[in-house]
PDB file of C-alpha atoms and ligand atoms in Angstrom:
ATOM      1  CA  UNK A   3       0.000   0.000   0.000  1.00 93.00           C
ATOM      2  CA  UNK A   4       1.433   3.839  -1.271  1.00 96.00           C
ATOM      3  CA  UNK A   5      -0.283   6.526   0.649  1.00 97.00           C
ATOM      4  CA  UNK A   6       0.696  10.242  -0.237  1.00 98.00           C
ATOM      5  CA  UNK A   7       0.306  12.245   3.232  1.00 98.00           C
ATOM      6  CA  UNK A   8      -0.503  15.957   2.745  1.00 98.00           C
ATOM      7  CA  UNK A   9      -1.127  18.139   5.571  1.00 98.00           C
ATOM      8  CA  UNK A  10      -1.595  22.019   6.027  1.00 98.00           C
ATOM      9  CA  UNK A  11      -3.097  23.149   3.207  1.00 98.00           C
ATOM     10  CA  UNK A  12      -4.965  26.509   4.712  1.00 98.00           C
ATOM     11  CA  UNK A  13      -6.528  27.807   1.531  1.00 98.00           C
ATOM     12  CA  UNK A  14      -3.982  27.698  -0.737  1.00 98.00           C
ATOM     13  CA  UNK A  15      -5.623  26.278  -3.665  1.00 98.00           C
ATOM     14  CA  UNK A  16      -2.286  26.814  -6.244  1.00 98.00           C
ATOM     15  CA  UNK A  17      -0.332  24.779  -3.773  1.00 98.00           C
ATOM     16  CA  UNK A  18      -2.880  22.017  -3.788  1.00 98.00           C
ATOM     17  CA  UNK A  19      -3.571  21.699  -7.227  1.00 98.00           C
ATOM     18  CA  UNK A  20      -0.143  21.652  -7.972  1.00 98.00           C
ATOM     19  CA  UNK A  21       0.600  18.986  -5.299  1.00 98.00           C
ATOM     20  CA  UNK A  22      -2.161  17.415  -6.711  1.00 97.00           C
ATOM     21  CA  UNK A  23      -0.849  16.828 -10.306  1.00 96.00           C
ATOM     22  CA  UNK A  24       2.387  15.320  -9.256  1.00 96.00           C
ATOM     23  CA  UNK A  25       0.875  12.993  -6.965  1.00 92.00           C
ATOM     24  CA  UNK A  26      -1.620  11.714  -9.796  1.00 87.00           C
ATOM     25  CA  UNK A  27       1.581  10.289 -11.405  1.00 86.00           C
ATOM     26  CA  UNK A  28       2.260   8.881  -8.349  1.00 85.00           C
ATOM     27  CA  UNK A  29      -0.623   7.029  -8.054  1.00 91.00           C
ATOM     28  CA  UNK A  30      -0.901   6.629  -4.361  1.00 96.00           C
ATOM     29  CA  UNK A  31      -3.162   4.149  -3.135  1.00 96.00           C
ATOM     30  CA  UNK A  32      -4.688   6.370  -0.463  1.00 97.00           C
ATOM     31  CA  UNK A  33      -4.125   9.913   0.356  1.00 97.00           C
ATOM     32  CA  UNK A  34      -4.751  11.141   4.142  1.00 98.00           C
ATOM     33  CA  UNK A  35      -4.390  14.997   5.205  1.00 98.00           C
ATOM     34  CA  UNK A  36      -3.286  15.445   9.111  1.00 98.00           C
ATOM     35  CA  UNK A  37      -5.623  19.177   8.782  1.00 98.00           C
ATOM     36  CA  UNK A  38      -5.638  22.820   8.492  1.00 98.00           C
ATOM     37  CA  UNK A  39      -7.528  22.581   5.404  1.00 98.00           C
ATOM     38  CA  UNK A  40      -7.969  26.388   5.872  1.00 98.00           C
ATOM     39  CA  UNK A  41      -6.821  29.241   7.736  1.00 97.00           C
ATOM     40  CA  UNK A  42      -4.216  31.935   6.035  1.00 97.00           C
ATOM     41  CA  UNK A  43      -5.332  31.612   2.366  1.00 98.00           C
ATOM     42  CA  UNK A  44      -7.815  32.978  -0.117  1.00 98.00           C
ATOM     43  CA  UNK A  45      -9.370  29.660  -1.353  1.00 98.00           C
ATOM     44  CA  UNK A  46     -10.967  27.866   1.992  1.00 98.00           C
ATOM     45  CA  UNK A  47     -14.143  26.419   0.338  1.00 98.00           C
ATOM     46  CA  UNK A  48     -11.722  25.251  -3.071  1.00 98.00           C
ATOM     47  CA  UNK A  49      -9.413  23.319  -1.081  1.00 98.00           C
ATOM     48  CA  UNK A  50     -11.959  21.657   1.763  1.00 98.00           C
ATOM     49  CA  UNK A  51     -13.964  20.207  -2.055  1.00 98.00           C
ATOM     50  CA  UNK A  52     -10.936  19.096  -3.341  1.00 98.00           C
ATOM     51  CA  UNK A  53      -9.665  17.380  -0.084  1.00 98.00           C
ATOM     52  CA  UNK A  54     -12.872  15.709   0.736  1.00 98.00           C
ATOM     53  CA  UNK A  55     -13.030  14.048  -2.825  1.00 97.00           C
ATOM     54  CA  UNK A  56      -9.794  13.284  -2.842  1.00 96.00           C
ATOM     55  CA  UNK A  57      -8.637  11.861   0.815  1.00 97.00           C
ATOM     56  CA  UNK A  58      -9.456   8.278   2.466  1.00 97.00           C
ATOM     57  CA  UNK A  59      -8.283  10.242   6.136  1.00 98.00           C
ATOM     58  CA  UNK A  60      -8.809  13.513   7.010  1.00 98.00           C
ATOM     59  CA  UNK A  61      -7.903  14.915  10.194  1.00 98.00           C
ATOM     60  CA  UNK A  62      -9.302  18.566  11.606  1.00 98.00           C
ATOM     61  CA  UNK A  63      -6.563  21.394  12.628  1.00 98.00           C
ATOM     62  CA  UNK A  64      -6.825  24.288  15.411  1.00 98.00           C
ATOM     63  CA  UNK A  65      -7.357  26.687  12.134  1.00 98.00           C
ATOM     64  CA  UNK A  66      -9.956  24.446  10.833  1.00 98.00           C
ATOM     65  CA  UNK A  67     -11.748  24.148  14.726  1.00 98.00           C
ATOM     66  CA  UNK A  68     -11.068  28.566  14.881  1.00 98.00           C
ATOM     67  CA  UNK A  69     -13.027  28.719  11.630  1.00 98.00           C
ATOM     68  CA  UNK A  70     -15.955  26.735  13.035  1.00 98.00           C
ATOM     69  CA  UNK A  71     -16.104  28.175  16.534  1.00 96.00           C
ATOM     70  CA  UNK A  72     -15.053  24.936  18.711  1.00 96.00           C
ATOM     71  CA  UNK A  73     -11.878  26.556  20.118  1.00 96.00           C
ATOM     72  CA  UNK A  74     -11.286  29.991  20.732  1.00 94.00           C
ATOM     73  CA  UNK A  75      -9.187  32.425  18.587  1.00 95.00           C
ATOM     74  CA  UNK A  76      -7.711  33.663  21.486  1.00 93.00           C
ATOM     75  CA  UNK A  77      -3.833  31.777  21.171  1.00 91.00           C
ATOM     76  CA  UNK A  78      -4.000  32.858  17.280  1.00 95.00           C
ATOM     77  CA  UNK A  79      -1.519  35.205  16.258  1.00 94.00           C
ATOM     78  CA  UNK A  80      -3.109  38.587  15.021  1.00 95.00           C
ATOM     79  CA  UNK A  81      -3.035  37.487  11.628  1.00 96.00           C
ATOM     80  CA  UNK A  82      -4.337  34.099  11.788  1.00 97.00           C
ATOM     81  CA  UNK A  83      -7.041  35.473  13.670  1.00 97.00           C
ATOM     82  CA  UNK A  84      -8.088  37.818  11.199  1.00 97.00           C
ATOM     83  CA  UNK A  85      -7.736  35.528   8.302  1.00 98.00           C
ATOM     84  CA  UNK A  86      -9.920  33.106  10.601  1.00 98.00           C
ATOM     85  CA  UNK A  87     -12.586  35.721  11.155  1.00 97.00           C
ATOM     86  CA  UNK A  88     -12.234  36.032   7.294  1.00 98.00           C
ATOM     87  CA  UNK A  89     -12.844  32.521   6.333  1.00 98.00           C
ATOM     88  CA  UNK A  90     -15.446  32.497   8.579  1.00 98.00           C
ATOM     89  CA  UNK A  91     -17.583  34.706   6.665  1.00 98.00           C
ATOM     90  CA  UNK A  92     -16.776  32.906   3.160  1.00 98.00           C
ATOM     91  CA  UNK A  93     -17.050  29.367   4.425  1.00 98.00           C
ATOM     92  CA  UNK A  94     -20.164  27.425   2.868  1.00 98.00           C
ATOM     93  CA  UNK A  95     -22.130  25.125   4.296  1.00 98.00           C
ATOM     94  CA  UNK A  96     -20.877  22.195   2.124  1.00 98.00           C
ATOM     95  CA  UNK A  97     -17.090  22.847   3.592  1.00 98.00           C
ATOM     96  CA  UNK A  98     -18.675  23.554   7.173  1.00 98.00           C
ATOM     97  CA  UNK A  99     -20.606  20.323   7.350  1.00 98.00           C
ATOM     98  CA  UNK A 100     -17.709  18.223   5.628  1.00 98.00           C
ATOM     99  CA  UNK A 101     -14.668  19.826   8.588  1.00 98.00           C
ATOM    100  CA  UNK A 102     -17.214  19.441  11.220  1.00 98.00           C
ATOM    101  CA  UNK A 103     -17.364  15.579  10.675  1.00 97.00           C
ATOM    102  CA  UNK A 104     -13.569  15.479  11.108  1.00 98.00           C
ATOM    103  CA  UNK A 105     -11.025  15.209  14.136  1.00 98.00           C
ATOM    104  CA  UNK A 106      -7.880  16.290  15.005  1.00 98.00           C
ATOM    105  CA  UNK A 107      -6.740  12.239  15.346  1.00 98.00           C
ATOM    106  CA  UNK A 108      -7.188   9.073  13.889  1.00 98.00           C
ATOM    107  CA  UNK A 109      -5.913   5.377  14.301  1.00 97.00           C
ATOM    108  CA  UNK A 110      -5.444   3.503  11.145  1.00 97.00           C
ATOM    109  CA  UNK A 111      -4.967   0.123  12.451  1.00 95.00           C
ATOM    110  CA  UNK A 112      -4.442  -1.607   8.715  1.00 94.00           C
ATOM    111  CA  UNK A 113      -1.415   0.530   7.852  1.00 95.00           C
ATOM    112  CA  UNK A 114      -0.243   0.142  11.533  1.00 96.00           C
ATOM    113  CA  UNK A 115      -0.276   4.157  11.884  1.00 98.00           C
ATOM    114  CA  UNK A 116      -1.803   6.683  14.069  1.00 98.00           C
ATOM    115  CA  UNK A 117      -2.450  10.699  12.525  1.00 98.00           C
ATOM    116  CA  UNK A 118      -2.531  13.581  14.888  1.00 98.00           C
ATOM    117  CA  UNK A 119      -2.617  17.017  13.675  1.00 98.00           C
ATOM    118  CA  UNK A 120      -0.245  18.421  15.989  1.00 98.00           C
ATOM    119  CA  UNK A 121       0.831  15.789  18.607  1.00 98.00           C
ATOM    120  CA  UNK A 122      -0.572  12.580  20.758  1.00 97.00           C
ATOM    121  CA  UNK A 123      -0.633  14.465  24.018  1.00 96.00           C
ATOM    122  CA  UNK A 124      -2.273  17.675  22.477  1.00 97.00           C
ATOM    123  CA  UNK A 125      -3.853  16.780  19.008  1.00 98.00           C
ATOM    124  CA  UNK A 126      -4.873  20.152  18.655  1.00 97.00           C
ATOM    125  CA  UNK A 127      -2.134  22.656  19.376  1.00 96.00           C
ATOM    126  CA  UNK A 128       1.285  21.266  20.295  1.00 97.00           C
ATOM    127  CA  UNK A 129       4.337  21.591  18.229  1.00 97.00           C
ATOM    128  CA  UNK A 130       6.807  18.839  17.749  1.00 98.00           C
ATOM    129  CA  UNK A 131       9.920  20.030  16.493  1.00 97.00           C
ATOM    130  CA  UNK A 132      12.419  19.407  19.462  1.00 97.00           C
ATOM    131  CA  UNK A 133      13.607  16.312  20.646  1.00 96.00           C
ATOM    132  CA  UNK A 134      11.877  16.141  23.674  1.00 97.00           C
ATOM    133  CA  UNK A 135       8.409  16.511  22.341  1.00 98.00           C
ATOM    134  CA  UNK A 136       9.428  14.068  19.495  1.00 98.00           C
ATOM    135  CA  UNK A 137      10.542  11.125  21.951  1.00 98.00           C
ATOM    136  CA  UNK A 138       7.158  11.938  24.093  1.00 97.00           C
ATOM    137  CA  UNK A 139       5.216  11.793  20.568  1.00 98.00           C
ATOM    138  CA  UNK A 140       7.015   8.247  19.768  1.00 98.00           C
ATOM    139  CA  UNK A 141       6.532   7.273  23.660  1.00 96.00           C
ATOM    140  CA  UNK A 142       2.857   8.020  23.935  1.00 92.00           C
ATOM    141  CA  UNK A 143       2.128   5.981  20.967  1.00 97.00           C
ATOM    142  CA  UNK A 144       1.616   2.199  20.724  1.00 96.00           C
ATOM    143  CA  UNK A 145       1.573   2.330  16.385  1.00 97.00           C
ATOM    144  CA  UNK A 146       5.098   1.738  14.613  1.00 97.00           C
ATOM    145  CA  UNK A 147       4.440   4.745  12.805  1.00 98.00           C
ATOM    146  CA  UNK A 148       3.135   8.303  13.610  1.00 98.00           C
ATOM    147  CA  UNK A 149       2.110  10.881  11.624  1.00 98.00           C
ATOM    148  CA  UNK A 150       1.846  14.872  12.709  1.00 98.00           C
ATOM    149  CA  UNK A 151       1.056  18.042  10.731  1.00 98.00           C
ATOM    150  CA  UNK A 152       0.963  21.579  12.468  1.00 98.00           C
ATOM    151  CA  UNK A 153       4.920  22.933  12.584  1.00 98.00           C
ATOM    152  CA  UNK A 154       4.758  22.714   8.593  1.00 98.00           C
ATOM    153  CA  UNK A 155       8.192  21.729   8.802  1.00 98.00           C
ATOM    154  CA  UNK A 156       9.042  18.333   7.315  1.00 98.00           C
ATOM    155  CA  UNK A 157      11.379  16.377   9.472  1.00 98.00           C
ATOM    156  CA  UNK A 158      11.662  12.651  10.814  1.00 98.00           C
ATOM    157  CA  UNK A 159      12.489  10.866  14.108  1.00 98.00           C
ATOM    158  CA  UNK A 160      13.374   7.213  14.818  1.00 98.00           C
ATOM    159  CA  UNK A 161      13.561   5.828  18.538  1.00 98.00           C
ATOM    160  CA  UNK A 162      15.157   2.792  18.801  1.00 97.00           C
ATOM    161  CA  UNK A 163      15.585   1.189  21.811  1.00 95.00           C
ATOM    162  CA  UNK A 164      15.680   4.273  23.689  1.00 95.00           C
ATOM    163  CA  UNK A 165      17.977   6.066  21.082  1.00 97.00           C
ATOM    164  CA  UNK A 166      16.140   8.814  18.961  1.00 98.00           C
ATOM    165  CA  UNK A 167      17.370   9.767  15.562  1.00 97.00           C
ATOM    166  CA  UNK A 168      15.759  13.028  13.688  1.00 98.00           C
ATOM    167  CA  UNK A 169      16.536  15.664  11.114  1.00 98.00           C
ATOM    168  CA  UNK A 170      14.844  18.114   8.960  1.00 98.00           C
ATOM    169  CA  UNK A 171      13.194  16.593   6.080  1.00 98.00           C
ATOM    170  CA  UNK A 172      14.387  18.262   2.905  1.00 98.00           C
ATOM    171  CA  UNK A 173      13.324  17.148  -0.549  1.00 97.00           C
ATOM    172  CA  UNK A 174      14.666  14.042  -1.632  1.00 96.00           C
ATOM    173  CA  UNK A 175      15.225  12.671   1.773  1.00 98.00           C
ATOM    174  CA  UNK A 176      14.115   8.934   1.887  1.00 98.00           C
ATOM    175  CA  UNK A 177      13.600   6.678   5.201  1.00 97.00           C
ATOM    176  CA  UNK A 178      13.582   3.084   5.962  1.00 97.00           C
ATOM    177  CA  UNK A 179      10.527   2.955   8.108  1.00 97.00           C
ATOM    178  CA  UNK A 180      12.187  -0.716   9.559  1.00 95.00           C
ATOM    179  CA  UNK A 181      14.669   0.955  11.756  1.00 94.00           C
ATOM    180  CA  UNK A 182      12.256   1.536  14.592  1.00 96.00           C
ATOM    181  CA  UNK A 183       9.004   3.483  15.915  1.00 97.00           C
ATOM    182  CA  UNK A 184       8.720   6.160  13.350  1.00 98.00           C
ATOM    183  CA  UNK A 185       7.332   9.747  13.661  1.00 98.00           C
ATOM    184  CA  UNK A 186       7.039  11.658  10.201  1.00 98.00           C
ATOM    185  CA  UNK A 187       5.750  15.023   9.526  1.00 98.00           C
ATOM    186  CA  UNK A 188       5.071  15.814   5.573  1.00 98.00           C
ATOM    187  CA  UNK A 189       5.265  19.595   5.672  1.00 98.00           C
ATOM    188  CA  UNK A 190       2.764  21.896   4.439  1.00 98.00           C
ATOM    189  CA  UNK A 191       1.215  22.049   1.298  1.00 98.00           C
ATOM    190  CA  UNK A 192       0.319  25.426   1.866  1.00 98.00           C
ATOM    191  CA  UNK A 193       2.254  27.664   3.712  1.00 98.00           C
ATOM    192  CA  UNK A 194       5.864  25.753   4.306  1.00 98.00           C
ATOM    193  CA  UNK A 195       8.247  27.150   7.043  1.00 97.00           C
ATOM    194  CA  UNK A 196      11.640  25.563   6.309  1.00 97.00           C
ATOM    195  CA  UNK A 197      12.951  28.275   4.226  1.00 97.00           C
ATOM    196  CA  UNK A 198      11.424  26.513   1.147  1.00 98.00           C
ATOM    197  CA  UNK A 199       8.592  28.081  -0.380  1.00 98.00           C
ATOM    198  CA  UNK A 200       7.625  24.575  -2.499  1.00 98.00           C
ATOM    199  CA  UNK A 201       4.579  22.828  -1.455  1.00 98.00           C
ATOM    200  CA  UNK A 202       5.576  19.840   0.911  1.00 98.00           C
ATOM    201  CA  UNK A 203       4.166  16.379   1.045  1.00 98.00           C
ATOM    202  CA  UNK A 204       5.227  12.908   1.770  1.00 98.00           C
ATOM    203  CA  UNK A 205       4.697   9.430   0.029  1.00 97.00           C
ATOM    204  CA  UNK A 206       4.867   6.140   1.797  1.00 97.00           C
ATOM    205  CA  UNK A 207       5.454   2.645   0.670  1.00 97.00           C
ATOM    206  CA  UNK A 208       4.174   0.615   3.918  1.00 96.00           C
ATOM    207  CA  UNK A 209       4.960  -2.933   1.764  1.00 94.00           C
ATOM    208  CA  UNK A 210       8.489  -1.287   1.311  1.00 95.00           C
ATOM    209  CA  UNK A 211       8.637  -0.158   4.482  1.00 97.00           C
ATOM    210  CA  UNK A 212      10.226   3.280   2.981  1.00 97.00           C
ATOM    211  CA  UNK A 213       8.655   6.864   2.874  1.00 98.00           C
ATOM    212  CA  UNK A 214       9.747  10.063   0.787  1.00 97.00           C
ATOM    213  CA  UNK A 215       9.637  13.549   1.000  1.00 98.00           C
ATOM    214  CA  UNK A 216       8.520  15.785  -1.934  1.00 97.00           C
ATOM    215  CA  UNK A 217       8.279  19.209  -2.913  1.00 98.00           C
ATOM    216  CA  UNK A 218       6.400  21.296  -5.806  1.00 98.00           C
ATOM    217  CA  UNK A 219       6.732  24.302  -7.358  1.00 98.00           C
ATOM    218  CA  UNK A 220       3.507  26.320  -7.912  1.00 98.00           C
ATOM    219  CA  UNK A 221       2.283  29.666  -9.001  1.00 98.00           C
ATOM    220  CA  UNK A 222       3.595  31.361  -5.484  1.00 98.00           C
ATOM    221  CA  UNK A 223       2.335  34.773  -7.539  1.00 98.00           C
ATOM    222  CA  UNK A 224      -1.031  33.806  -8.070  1.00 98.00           C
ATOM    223  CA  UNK A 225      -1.831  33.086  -4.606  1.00 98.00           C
ATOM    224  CA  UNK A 226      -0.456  35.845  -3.563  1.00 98.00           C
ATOM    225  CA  UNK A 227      -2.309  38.293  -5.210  1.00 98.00           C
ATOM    226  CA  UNK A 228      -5.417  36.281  -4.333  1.00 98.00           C
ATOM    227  CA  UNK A 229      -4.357  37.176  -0.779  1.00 98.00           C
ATOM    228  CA  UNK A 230      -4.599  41.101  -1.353  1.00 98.00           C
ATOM    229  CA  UNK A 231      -7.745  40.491  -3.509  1.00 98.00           C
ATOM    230  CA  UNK A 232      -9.758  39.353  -0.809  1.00 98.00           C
ATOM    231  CA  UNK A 233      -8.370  41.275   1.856  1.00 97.00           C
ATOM    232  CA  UNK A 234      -6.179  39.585   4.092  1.00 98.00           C
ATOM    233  CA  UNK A 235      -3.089  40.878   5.831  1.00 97.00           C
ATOM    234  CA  UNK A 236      -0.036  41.282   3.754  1.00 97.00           C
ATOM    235  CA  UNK A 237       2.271  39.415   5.673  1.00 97.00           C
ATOM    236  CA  UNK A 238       0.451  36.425   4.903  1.00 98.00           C
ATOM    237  CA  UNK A 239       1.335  36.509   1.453  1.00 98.00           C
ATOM    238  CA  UNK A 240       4.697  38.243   1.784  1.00 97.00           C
ATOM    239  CA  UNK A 241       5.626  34.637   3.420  1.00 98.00           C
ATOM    240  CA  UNK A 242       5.230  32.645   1.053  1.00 98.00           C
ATOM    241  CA  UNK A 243       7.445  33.576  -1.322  1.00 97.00           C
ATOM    242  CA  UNK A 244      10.283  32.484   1.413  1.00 97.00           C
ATOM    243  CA  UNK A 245       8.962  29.895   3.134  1.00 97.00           C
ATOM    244  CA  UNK A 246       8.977  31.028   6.541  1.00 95.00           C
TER     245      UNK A 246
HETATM  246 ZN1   ZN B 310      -1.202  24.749   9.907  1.00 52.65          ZN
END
């Protein structure tokens, strides 16, 4: 079984399309998204359609649950606040009632894998990016491999037998996933933060054992000026063009 794992898209419809047509040649299997299906960008309803027709898993985000009202906006920065408040006066019912069926974890007993959107302990809102928070991530976990979202930073981590490995996850980087518990994290689609603006998204091979990470150029511009069409701060779009 191939499963392409996308995560982070928040309404960036370019980035999603694009990601889109290189994983068709791919031919994944399955395709699961850990969440934040909107949030930041100009094309929330776009990219909820195109996820739900396209994803066997999807998982909810804190963006996603600001949009809808089940958490508060209050640990949002400014700006994802305001593009929340945005999105929630565009959203339509058909991309309400589809995120509101969701949730922000998921056990996938078949493919031996459990999906969080941000972390097991917190699958709402915490970040795993340091070693400590990977090794609790790996520890809380009873699946050989788990998959997070959130940081939109790609990376990997392997603990075995007490020893944890992990490293940013540029493109190109390929895993054995045999070496020990695994924790992954695809990157964002959307809005990536490791300094490169490509869309971000992984591609397992659970027969093979292996997963790789990808990245895709797309029409940056576009979205951008979709940004200041509708509205939204500037900084939002000013980021993507560095990937930060
Ligand atoms: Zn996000």
């Amino acid at each position: 079984m191939r499963v392409a794992v996308i995560s982070d898209i928040h309404g960036n419809l370019h980035a999603l399309e694009a990601s889109i047509a290189v994983l068709e040649d791919e031919q994944p299997d399955a395709i699961w998204c850990l969440g934040d299906l909107v949030g930041y960008g100009p094309r929330p309803n776009e990219c909820c359609a195109r996820v739900a027709a396209l994803a066997d898993v999807c998982l909810i985000g804190n963006h996603d649950l600001g949009v809808l009202e089940q958490i508060s906006l209050e640990e949002f920065s400014h700006e994802a606040a305001e593009s929340a408040h945005w999105t929630r006066e565009v959203l339509e019912d058909s991309a309400r009632s589809y995120m509101s069926g969701l949730t922000p974890g998921a056990e996938i007993p078949e493919a031996s894998a459990e999906l969080y959107h941000a972390s097991p302990r917190d699958p709402v809102w915490e970040y795993v990016l340091d070693a400590g928070s990977m090794r609790a991530a790996l520890e809380d976990t009873v699946q050989p491999l788990i998959l997070v979202g959130h940081s939109h930073v790609p990376l990997w981590a392997i603990l075995h037998e007490g020893q944890l490995q992990a490293a940013h996850a540029p493109e190109g980087t390929e895993l054995k996933l045999s070496e020990g518990r695994v924790l992954i994290n695809p990157g964002s689609i959307g809005q990536p933060r490791d300094g490169d603006p490509r869309a971000a998204f992984a591609v397992l091979d659970l027969a093979g054992q292996h997963a790789s990470f990808h990245r895709v150029e797309y029409d940056i511009e576009r979205t951008q000026e979709e940004i200041r069409e509708v509205g939204l701060p500037e900084p939002l779009a000013e980021r993507l063009a560095h990937g930060v």
